[in-house]
Tab-separated table of C-alpha atoms and ligand atoms in Angstrom:
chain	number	residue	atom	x	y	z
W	1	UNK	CA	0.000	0.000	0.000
W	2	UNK	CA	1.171	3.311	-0.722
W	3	UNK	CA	2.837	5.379	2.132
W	4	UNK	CA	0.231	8.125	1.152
W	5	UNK	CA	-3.194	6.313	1.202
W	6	UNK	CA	-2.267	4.524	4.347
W	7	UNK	CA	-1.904	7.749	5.632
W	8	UNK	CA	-5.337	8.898	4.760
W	9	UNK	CA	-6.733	5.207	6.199
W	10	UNK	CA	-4.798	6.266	9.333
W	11	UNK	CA	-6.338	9.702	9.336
W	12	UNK	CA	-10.059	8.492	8.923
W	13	UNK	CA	-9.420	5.966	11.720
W	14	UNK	CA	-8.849	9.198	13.990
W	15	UNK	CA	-11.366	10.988	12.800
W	16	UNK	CA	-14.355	8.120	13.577
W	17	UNK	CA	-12.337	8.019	16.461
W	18	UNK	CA	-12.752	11.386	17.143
W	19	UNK	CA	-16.302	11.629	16.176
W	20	UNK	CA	-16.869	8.665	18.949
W	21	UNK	CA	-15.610	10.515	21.401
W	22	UNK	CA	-17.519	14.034	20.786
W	23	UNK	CA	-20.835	12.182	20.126
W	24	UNK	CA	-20.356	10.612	24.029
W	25	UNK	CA	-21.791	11.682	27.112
W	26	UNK	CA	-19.017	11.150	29.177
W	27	UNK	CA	-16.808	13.969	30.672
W	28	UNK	CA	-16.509	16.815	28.927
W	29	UNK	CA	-12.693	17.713	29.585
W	30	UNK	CA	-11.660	14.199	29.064
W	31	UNK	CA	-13.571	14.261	25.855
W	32	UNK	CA	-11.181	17.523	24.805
W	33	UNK	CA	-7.810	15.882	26.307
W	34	UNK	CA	-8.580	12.534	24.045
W	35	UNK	CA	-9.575	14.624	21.071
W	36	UNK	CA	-6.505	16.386	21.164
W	37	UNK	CA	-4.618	13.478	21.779
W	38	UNK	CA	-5.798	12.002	18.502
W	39	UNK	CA	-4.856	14.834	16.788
W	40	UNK	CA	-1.416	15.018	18.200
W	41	UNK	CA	-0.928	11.537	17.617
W	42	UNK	CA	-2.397	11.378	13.900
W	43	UNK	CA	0.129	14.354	12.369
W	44	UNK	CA	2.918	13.173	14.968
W	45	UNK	CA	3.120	16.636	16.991
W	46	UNK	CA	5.004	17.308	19.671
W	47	UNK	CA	2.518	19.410	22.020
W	48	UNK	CA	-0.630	21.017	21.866
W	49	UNK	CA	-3.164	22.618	23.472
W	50	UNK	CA	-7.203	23.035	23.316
W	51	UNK	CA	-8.335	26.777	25.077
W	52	UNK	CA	-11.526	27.626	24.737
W	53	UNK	CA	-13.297	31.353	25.046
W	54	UNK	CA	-17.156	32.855	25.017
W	55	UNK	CA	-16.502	35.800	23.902
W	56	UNK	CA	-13.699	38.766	24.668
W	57	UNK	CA	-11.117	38.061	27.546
W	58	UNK	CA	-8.652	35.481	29.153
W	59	UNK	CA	-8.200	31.950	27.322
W	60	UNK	CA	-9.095	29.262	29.224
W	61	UNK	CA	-6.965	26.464	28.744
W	62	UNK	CA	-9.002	22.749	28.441
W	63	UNK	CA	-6.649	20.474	27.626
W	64	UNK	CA	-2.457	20.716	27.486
W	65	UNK	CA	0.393	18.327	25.859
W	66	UNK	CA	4.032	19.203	26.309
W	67	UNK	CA	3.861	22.472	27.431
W	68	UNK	CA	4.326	23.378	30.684
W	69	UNK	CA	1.348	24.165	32.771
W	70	UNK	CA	1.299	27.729	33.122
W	71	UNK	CA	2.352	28.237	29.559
W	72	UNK	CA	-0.719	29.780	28.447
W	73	UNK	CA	-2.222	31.726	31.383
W	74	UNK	CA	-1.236	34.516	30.318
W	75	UNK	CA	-3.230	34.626	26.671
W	76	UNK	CA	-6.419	36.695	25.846
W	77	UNK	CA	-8.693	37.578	23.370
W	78	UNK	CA	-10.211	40.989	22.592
W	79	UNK	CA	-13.125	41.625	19.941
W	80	UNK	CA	-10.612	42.635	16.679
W	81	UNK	CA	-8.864	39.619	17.679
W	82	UNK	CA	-11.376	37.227	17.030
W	83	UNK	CA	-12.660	39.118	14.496
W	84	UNK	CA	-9.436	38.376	12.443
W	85	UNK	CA	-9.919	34.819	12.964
W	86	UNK	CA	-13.536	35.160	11.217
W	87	UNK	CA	-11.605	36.324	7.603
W	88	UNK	CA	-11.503	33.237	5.671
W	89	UNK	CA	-8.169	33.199	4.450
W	90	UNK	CA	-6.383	32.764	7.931
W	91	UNK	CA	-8.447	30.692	9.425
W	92	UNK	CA	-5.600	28.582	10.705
W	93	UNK	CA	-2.254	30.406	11.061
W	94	UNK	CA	1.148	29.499	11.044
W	95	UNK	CA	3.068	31.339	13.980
W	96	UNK	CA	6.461	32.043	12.364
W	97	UNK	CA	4.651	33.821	9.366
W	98	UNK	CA	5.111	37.413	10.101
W	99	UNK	CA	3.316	39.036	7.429
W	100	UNK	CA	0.188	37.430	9.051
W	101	UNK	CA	-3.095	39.569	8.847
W	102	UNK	CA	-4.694	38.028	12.034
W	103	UNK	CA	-3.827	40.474	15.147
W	104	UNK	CA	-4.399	37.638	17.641
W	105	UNK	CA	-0.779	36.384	16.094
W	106	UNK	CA	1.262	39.684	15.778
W	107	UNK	CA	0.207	40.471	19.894
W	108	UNK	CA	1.145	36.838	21.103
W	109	UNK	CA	3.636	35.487	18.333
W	110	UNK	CA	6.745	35.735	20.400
W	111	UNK	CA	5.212	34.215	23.531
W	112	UNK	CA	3.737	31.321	21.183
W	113	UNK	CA	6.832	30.747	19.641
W	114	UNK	CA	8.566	30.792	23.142
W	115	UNK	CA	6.380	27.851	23.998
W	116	UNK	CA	6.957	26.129	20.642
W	117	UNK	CA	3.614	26.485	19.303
W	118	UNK	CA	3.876	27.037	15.265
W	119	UNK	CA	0.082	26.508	14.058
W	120	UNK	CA	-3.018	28.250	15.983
W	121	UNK	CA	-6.290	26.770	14.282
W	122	UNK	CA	-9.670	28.524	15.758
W	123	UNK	CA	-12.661	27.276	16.324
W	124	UNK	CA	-15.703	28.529	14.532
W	125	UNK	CA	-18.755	26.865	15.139
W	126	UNK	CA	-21.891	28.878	13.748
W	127	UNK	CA	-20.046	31.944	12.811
W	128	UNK	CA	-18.353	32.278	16.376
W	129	UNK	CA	-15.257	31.638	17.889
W	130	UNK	CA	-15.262	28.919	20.652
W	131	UNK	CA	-11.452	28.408	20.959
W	132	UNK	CA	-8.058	27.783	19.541
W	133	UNK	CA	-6.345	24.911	18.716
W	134	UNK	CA	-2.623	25.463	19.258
W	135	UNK	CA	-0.315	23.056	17.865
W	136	UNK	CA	3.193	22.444	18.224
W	137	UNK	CA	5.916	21.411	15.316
W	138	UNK	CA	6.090	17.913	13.865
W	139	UNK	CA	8.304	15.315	15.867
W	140	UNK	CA	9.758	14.837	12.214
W	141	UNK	CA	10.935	18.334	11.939
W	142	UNK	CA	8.917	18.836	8.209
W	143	UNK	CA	6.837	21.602	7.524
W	144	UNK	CA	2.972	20.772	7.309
W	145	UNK	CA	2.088	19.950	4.185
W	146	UNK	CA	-1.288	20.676	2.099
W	147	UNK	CA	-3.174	17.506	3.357
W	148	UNK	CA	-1.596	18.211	6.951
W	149	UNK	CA	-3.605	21.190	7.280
W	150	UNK	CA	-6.728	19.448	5.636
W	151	UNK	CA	-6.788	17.092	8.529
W	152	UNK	CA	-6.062	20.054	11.013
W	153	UNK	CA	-9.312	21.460	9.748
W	154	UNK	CA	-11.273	18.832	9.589
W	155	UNK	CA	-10.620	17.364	13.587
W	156	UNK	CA	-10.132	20.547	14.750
W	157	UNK	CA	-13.947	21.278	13.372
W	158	UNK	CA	-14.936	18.120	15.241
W	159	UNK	CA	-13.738	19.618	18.602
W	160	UNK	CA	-15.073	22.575	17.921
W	161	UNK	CA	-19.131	20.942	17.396
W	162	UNK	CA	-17.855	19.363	20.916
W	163	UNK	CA	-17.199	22.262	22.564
W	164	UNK	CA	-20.131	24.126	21.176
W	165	UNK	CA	-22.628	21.322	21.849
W	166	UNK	CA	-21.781	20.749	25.168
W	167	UNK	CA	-21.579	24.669	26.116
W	168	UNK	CA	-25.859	24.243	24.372
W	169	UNK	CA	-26.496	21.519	26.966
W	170	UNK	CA	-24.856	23.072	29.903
W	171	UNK	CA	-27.201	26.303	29.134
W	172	UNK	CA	-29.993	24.009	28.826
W	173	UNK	CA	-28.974	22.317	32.453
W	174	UNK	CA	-29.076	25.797	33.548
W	175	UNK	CA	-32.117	26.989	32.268
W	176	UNK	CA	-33.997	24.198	33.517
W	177	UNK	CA	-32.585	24.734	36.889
W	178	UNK	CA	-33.481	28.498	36.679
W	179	UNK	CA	-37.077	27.032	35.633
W	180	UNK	CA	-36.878	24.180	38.469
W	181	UNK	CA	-36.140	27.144	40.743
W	182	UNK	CA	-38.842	29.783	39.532
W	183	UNK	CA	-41.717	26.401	39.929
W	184	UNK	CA	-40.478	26.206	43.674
W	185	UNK	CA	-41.010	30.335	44.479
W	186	UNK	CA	-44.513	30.186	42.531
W	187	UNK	CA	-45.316	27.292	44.779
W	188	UNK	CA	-43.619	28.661	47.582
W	189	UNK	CA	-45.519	32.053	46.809
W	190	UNK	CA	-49.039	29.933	46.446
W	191	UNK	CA	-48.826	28.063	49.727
W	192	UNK	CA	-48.605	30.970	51.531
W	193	UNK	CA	-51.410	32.829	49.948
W	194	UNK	CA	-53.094	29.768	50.682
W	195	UNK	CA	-52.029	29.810	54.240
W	196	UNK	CA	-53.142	33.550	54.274
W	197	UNK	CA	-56.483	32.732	53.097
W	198	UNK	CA	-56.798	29.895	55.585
W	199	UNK	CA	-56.155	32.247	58.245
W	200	UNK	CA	-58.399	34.712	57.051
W	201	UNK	CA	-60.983	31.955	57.168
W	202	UNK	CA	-60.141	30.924	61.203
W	203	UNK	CA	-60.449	34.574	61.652
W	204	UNK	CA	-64.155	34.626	60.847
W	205	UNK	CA	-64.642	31.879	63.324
W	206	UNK	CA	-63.667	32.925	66.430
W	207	UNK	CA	-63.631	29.728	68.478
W	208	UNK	CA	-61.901	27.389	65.879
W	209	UNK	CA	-58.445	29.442	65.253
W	210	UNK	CA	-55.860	27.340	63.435
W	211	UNK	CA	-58.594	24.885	62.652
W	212	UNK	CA	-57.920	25.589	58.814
W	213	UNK	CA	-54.107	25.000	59.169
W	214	UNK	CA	-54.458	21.783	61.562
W	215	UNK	CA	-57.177	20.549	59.203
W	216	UNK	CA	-54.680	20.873	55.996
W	217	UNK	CA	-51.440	19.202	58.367
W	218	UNK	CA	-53.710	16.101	59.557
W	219	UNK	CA	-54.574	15.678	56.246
W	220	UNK	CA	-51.347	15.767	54.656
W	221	UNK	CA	-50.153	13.261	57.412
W	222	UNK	CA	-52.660	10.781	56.035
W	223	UNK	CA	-51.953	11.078	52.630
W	224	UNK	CA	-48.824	10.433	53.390
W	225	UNK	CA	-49.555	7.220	55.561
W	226	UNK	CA	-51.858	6.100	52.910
W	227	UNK	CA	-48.371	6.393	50.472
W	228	UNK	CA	-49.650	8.933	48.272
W	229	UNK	CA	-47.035	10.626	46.377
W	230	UNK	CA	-44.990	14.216	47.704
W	231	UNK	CA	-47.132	16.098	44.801
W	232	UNK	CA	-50.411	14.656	45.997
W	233	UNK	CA	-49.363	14.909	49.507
W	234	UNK	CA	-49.122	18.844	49.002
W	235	UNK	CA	-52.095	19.474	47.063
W	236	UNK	CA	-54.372	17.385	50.134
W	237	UNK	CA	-51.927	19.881	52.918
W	238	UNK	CA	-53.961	22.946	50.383
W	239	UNK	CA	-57.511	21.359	50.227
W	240	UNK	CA	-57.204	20.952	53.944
W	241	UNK	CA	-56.306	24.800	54.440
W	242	UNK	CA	-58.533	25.703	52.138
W	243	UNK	CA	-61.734	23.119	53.008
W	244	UNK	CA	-63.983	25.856	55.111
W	245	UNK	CA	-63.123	28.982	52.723
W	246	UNK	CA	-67.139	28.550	51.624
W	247	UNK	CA	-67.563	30.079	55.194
W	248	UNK	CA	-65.906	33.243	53.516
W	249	UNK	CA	-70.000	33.741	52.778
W	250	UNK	CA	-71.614	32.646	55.857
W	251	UNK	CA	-72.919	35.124	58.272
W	252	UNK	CA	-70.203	36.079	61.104
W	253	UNK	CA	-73.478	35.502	63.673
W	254	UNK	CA	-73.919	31.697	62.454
W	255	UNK	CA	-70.747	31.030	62.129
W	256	UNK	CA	-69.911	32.391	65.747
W	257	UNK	CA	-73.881	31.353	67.411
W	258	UNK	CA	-72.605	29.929	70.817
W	259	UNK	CA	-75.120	27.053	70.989
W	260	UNK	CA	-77.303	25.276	69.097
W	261	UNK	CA	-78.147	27.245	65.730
W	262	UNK	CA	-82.046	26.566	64.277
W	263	UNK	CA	-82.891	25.382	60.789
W	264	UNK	CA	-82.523	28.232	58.839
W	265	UNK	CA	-79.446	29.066	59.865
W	266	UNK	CA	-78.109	25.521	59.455
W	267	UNK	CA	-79.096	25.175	55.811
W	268	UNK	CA	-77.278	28.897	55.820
W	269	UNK	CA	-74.112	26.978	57.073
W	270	UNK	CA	-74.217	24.242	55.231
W	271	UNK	CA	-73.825	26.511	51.912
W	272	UNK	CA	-70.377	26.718	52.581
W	273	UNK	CA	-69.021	23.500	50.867
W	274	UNK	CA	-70.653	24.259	47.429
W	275	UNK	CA	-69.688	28.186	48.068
W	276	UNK	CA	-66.179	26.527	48.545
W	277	UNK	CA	-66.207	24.508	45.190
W	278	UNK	CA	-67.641	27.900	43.166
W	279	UNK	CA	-64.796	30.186	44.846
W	280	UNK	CA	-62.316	27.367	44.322
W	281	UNK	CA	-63.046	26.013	40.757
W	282	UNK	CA	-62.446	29.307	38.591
W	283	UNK	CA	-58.365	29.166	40.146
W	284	UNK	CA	-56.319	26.757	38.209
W	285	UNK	CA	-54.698	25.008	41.318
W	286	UNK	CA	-51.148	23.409	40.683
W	287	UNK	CA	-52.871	20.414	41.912
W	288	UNK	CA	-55.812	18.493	41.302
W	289	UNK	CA	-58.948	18.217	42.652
W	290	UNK	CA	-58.606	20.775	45.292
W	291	UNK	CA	-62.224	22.309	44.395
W	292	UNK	CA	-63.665	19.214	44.393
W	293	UNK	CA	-62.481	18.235	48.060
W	294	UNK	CA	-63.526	21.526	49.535
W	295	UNK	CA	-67.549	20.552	47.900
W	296	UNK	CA	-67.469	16.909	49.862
W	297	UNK	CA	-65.763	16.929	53.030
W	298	UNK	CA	-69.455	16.915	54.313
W	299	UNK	CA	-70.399	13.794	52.923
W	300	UNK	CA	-70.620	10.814	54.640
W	301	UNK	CA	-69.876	6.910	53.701
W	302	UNK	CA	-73.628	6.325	54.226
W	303	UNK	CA	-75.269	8.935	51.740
W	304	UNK	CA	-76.086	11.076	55.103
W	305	UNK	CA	-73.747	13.970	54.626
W	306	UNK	CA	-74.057	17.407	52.281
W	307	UNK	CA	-74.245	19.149	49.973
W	308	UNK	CA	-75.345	16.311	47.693
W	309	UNK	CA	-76.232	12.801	49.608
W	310	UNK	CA	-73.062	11.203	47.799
W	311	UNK	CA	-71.854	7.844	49.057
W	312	UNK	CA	-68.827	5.307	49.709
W	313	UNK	CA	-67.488	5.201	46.121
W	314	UNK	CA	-69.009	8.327	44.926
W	315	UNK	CA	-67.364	10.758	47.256
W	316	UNK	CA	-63.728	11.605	46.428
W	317	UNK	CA	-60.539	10.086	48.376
W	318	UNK	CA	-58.771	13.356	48.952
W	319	UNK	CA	-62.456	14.793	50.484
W	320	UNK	CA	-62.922	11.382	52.826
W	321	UNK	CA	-59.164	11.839	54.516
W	322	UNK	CA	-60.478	16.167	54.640
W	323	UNK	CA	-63.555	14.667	56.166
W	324	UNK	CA	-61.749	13.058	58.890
W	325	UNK	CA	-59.554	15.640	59.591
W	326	UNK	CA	-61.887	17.988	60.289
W	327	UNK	CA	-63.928	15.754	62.196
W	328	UNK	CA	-60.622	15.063	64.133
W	329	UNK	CA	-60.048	18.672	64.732
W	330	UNK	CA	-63.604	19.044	66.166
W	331	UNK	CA	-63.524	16.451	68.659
W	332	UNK	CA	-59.848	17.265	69.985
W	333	UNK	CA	-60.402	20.993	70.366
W	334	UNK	CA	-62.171	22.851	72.752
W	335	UNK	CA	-65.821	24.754	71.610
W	336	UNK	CA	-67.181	27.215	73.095
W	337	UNK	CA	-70.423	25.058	74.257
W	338	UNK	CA	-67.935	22.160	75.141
W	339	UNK	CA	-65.065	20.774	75.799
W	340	UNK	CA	-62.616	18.502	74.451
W	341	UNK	CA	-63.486	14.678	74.392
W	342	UNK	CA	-60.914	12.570	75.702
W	343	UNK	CA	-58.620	10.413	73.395
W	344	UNK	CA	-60.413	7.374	74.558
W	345	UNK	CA	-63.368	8.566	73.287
W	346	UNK	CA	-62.630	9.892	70.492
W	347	UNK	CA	-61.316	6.627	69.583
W	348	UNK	CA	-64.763	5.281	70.187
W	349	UNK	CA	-66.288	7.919	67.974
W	350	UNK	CA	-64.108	6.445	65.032
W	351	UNK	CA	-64.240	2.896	65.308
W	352	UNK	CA	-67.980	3.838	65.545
W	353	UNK	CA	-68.127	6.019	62.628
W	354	UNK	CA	-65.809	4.018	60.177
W	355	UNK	CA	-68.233	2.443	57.525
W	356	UNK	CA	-70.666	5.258	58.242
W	357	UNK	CA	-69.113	8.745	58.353
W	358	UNK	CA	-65.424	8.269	57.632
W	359	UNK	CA	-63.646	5.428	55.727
W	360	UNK	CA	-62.017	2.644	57.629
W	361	UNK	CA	-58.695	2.659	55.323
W	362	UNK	CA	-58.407	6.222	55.918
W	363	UNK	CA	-58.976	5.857	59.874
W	364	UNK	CA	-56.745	3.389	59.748
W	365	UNK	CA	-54.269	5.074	58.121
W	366	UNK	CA	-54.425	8.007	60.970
W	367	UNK	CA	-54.103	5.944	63.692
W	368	UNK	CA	-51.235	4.332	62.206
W	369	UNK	CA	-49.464	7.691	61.878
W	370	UNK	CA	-50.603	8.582	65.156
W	371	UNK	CA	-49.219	5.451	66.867
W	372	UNK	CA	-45.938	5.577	64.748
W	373	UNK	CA	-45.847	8.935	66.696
W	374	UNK	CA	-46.691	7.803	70.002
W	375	UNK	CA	-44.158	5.051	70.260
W	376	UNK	CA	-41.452	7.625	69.334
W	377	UNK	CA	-40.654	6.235	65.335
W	378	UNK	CA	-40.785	9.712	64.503
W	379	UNK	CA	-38.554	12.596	63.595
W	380	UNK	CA	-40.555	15.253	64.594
W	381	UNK	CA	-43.781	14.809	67.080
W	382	UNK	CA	-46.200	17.164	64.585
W	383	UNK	CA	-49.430	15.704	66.110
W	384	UNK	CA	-49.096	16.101	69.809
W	385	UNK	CA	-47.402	19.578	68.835
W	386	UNK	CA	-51.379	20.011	67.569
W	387	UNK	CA	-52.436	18.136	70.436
W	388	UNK	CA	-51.090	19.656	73.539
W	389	UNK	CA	-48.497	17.780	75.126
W	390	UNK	CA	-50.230	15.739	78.040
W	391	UNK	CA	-53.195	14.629	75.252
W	392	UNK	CA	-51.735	11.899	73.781
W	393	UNK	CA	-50.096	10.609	76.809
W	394	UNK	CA	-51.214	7.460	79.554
W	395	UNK	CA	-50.535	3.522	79.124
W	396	UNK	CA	-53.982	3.371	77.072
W	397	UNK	CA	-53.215	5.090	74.171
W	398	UNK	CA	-50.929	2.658	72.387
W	399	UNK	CA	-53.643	-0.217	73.197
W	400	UNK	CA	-56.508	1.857	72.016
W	401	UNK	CA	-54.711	2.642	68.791
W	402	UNK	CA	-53.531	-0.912	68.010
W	403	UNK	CA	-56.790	-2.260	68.635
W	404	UNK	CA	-58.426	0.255	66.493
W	405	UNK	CA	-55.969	-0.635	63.294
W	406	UNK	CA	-56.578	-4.000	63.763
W	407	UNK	CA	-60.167	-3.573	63.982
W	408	UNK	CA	-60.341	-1.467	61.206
W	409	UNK	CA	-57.835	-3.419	58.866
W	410	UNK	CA	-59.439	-6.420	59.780
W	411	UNK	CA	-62.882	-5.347	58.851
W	412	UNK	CA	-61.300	-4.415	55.526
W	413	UNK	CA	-59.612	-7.419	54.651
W	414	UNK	CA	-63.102	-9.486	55.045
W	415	UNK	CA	-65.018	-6.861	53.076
W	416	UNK	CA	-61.867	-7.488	50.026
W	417	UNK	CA	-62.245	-11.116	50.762
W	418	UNK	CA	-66.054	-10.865	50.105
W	419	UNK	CA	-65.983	-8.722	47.382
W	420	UNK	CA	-63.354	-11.174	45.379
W	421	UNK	CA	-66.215	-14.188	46.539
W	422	UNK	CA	-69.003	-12.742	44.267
Q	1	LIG	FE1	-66.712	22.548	56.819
């Protein structure tokens, strides 16, 4: 074979080698280093070196062969400068050639040829300059030839797309990290509008304050427990603030009547869920559903509850765990025409309930989290912070809340076993 076509077999080896390389996804400087290695190694130069620029200013050196390591700190570009390299006919310059046009050369030729650089090839990719090649003299001590700069061109036009495309996806990295970071404030921004509005609503009431805010934690404490996922987990946490914001409409006087309130001003009460839904549907929420669990967090398993009579399968998860928050929130805080029950009873109010008012899975799934809590399996004690500290506390509670899971998960497993018999 002739010296001169296995020459150009040699060079096509390095450049799909090259091209291998650039098209990976593995690190970006090693991707430079190898590239210039190939390069080096297919025109049998002594040293090299890849710097790389985005626009006016210091060089920053990405790769280095044979030159010591601070050989090229000292080299910048200015705007003329890479202007020069943009005129076609010097695209890649030889050092030593002093009636050079490019000004990039006359300003740095006698540091270049210090370091023993004799060719600087730039960069262009899209009609900008990314970088310089600089390249050393051959280990053979020719001149390059014609088809020597050919291949220069060519591989150092490879890098080049390298540098370029991976400069596109690091933008893109940022940009969707910018993006990632705007999603967070919005949400950040609509929680606590949310929270704001929640208060506003435990404001109206005077003898429920926090109620909202408890309602929306408990909740999000079940959904968790019942292994929903973070995003659904923080759109229940907002239908719980926001359950009661119907009562934005109701009367102060009902809403605040110390004792029993008559008919009239029941029905008047009982408004609030759908007034909830019509205030709540026109927002787009960054979750789903949220309008939907304010409207049924009065229903109940048994087609008793309001605003429309809806039962077991009919009334949305997200408004059955609301449901028994609330409910919760009721029986553990003090009214003004009574007090407190006791954690025993409330208990008994559940197990009671479950199947009727409140689904069993859901109970379930609260007493779980509450016992988790109670026995100390916890990083943070969130429900007896809502509790009071001495609520949750005596021998009984661990017993009452055991047996009530097991009660309650038992029940459920016959009703699944039944249901697969038919
Ligand atoms: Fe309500």
């Amino acid at each position: 074979m002739e010296p001169s076509t296995q020459k150009l077999i040699h060079t096509f080896g390095a450049l799909a080698d090259l091209g291998q390389e650039i098209a990976g996804t593995g690190d970006f400087t090693e991707m430079v280093r190898t590239s210039m290695h190939l390069l080096l190694g297919t025109l049998a130069l002594r040293r090299g070196a890849v710097v790389e620029c985005s626009g006016p200013g210091p060089l920053r050196c990405v790769a280095i062969w044979g030159l010591g390591d601070q050989a090229l700190n000292s080299l910048e570009i200015d705007e003329p400068e890479m202007a020069s390299f943009l005129c076609g006919e010097i695209r890649e310059s030889l050092v030593k050639n002093t009636s050079s046009a490019n000004v990039f050369l006359n300003k740095h030729r006698d540091n270049l040829l210090a370091e023993g650089i004799e060719l600087v090839v730039p960069m262009i990719v899209r009609g900008e300059v990314t970088g310089l090649v600089l390249l050393g003299g051959k280990a053979s001590g020719e001149e390059f030839s014609n088809d020597d700069f050919e291949t220069v061109r060519a591989m150092v036009r490879h890098i080049g797309v390298g540098i370029h495309t991976h400069r596109l996806l690091e933008q893109l990295a940022q940009r969707a990290e910018e993006n990632r970071r705007l999603y967070d404030e919005l949400r950040t921004i609509y929680r606590d509008t949310v929270r704001a509005f929640a208060a506003a609503i435990d404001i109206k009431d005077k003898y429920t304050q926090g109620h909202s805010e408890r309602v929306g934690r408990y909740s999000e404490i079940i959904a968790r427990e019942l292994g929903w996922s973070e995003e659904e987990v923080e759109g229940i946490q907002i239908a719980g603030y926001l359950h009661d914001i119907g009562k934005l409409i109701v009367d102060r006087d009902i809403i605040n009547a110390p004792h029993y309130i008559d008919a009239k001003n029941s029905s008047e009460l009982n408004r609030h869920p759908n007034a909830g839904y019509e205030i709540l549907a026109p927002i787009r929420h960054p979750y789903a559903d949220i309008p939907l669990m304010a409207k049924h967090h009065h229903e109940r398993l048994d087609g008793r509850g309001y605003p429309d009579g809806l039962t077991d399968q009919q009334i949305p998860m997200g408004a059955k765990i609301v449901s028994l928050a609330d409910s919760f929130d009721a029986m553990t805080t003090d009214r003004p025409y009574k007090r407190r029950r006791s954690f025993e009873d409330v208990v008994v109010d559940l197990r009671e309930n479950s199947g009727k008012q409140f689904d069993g899975k859901v109970v379930a799934a609260f007493a779980r989290a509450i016992l988790k809590e109670v026995k100390g399996e916890t990083r943070e004690r969130r429900i007896t912070k809502m509790l009071g500290k001495n609520y949750l506390e005596g021998d009984q509670v661990e017993t009452l809340l055991a047996d009530l899971i097991s009660d309650l998960e038992g029940d459920y497993f016959r009703q699944d076993a039944k249901a697969q018999s038919l």
